[in-house]
Coordinates of C-alpha atoms in Angstrom, one line a residue:
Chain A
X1 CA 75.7 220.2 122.2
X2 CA 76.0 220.9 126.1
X3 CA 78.4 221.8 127.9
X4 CA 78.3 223.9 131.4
X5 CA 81.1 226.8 132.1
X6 CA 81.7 227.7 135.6
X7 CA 83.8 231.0 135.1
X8 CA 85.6 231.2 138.7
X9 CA 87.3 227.9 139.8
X10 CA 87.9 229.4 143.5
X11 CA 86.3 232.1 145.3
X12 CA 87.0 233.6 148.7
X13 CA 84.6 235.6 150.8
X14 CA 84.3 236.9 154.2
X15 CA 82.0 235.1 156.3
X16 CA 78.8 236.8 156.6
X17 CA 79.6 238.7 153.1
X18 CA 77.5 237.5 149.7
X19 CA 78.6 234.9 147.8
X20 CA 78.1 234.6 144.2
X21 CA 79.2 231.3 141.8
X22 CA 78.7 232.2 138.1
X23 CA 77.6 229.1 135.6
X24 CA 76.9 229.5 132.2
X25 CA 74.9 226.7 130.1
X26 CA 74.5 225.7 126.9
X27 CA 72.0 223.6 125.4
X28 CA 70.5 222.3 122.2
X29 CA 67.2 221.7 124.4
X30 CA 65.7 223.3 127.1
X31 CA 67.5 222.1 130.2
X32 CA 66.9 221.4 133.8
X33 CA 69.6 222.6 135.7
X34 CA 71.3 221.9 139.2
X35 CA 73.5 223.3 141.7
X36 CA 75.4 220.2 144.1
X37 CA 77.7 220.9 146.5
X38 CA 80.1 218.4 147.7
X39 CA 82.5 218.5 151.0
X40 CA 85.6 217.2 151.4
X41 CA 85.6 213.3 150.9
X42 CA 81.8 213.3 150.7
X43 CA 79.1 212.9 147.8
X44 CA 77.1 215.4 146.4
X45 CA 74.2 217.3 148.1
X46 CA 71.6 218.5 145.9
X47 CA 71.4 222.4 146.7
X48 CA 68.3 223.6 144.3
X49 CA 67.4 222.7 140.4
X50 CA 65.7 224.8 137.9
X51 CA 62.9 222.4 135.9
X52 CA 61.4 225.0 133.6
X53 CA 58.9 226.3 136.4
X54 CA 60.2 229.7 138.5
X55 CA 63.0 230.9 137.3
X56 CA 64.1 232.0 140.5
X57 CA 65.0 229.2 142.7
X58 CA 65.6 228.8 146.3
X59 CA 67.4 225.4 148.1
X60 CA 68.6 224.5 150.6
X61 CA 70.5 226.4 153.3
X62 CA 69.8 229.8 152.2
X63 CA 70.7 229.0 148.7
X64 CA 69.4 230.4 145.5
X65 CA 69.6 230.5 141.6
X66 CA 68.1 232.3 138.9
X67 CA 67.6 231.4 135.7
X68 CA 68.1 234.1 133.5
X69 CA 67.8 232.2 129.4
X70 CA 68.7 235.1 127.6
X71 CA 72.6 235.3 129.5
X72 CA 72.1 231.2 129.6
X73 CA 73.2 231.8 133.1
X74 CA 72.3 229.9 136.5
X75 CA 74.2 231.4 138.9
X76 CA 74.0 230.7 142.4
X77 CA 74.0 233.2 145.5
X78 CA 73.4 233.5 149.4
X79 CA 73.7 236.7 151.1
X80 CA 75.5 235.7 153.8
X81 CA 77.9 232.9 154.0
X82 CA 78.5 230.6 156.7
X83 CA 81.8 228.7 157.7
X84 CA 79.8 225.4 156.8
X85 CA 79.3 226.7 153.1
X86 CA 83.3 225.8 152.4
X87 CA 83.0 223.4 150.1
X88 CA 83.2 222.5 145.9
X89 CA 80.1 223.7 144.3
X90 CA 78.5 221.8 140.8
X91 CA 77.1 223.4 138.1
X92 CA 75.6 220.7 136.2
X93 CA 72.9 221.1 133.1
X94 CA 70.8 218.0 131.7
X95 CA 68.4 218.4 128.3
X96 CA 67.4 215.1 129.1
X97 CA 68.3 211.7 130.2
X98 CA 72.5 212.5 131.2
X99 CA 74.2 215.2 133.5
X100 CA 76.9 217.1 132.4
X101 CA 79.0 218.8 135.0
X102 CA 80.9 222.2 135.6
X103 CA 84.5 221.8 136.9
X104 CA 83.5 223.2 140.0
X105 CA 84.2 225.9 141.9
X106 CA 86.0 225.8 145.9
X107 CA 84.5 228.2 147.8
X108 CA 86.8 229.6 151.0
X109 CA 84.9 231.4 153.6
X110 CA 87.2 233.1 155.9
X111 CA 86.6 233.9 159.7
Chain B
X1 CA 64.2 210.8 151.5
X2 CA 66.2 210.0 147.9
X3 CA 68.9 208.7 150.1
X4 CA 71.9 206.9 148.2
X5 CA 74.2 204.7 150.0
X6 CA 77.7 203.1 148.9
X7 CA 79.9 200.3 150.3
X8 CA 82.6 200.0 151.2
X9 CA 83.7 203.4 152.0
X10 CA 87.2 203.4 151.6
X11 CA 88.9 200.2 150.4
X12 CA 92.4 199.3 149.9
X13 CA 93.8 196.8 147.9
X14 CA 96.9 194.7 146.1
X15 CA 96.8 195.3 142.5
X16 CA 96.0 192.4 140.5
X17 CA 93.0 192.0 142.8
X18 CA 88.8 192.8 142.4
X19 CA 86.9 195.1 144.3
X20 CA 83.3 195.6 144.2
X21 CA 81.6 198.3 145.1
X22 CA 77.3 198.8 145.7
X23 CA 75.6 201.4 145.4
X24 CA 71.9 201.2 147.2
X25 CA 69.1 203.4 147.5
X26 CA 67.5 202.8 150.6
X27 CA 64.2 204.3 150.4
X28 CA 63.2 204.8 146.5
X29 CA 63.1 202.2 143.1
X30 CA 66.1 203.1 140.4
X31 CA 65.7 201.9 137.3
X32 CA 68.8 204.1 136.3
X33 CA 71.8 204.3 138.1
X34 CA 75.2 206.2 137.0
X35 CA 78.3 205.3 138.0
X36 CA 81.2 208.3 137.9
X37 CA 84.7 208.2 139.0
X38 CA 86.3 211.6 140.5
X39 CA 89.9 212.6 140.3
X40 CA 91.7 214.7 143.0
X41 CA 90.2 218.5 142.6
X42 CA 88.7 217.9 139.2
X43 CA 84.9 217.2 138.1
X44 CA 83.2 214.3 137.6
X45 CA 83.7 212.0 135.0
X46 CA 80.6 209.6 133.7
X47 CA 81.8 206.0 133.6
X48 CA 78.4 204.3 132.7
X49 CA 74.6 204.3 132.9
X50 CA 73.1 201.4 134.8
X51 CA 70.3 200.1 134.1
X52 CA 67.7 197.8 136.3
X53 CA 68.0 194.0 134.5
X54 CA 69.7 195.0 130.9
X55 CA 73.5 195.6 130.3
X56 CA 75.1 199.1 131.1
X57 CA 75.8 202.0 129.0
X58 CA 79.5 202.4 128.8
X59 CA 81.4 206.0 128.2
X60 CA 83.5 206.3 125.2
X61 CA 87.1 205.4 126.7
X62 CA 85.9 203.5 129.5
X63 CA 87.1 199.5 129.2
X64 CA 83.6 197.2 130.1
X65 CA 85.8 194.4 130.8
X66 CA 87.3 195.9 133.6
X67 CA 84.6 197.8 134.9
X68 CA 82.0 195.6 135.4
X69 CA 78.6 196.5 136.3
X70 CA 75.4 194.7 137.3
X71 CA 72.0 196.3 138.1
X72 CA 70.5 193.5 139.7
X73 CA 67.2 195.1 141.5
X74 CA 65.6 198.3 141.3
X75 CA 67.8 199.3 144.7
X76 CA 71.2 197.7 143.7
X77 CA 73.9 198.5 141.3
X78 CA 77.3 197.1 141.7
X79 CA 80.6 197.8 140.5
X80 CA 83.3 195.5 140.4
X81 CA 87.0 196.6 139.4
X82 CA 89.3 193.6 137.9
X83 CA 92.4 193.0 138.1
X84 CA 93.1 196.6 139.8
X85 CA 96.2 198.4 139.2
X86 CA 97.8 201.5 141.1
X87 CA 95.8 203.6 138.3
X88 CA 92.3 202.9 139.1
X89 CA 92.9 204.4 142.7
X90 CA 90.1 206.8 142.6
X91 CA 86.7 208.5 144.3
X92 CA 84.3 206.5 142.9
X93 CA 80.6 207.8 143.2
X94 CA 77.6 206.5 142.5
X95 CA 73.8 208.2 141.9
X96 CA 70.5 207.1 141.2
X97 CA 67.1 208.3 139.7
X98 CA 63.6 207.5 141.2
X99 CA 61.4 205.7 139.6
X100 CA 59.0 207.6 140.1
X101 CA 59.9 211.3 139.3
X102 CA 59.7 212.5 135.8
X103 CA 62.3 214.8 136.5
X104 CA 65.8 214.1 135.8
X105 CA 67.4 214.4 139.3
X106 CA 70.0 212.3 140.5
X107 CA 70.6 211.5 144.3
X108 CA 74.2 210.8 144.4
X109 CA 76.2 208.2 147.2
X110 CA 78.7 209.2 149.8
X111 CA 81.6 208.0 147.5
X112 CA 84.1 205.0 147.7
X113 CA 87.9 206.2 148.1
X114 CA 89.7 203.3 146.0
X115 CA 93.6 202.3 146.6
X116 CA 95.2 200.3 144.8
X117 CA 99.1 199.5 146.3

């Protein structure tokens, strides 16, 4: 079975401050996994995806993951946020031909 | 690239009427499309898999009838809402694969905002 846990549903960091969202995976399979990030009344943005090649990952907008299999963890860090980073962040796992998704988590980014 | 694109936008409508909605991708070939509907601050929910010239693959607890989806062309997916009622106002959003990546990524649309009076 898979399923994908995102352990904080909102986090709030100063901008310029690290941010960390924490995901936790698991899956039958080996999985790809994904980070999206979706503003307000907008799609989803691929950020970065893990396809069994580095485990650390770096996307888009100073965005990275690692891949760390024996915490079946994926969580996804910057070191500095920006005001533009506000936004619901995805979690999402796939072992093969369907996504399944996180419940998000809002990040808040104060001035 | 893997741009996704979905009309309308934002659509409002009386309830007892159809809406359809495309989703496009303008510069790749999708043999799969997804369809997913969002509610308010909550995940997304898989509706159905759509795919290029054979009928779609519904969720469990999703009514075919009323969703109805057509994946005409390897660009093109459509889904059409009948009969809408106040409860199928949603965020409806759309994502494709391309063809020609191995990978499992999915390119997602801007979303349509449904409402249904």
């Amino acid at each position: 079975a898979q399923s994908v846990t995102q352990l904080d549903s909102h986090v709030s960091v100063s901008e310029g401050t690290p941010v960390l969202l924490r995901c936790n995976y698991s899956s039958s399979y080996s999985p790809s996994l994904f980070w999206y990030v979706q503003h307000p009344n907008k799609g989803l943005q691929l950020l970065l995806k893990y396809t069994s090649a580095a485990t650390l990952v770096k996307g888009i907008n100073g965005f990275e993951a690692e891949f760390k299999k024996s915490e079946t963890s994926f969580h996804l860090t910057k070191p500095s946020a920006h005001m533009s980073d506000a936004a619901e962040y995805f979690c999402v796992v796939s072992p093969g031909n369907q996504f399944y998704f996180g419940t998000g988590t809002s990040l808040t980014v104060i001035p | 690239g893997a741009v996704v694109s979905q009309h309308p936008s934002r659509v409002i409508c009386k309830s007892g009427t159809s809406v359809k909605i495309e989703c496009r991708s303008l510069d790749f070939q999708a043999t799969t499309m997804f369809w997913y509907r969002q509610f308010p601050k909550q995940s997304l929910m898989l509706m159905a898999t759509s795919n290029e010239g054979s009928k779609a693959t519904y969720e469990q607890g999703v009514e075919k009838d009323k969703f109805l989806i057509n994946h005409a062309s390897l660009t093109l997916s459509t889904l059409t809402v009948t009969s809408a009622h106040p409860e199928d106002s949603s965020f409806y959003i759309c994502s494709a694969r391309d063809l020609r990546q191995a990978e499992e990524t999915q390119y997602f649309g801007p979303g349509t905002r449904l409402l249904v009076l």
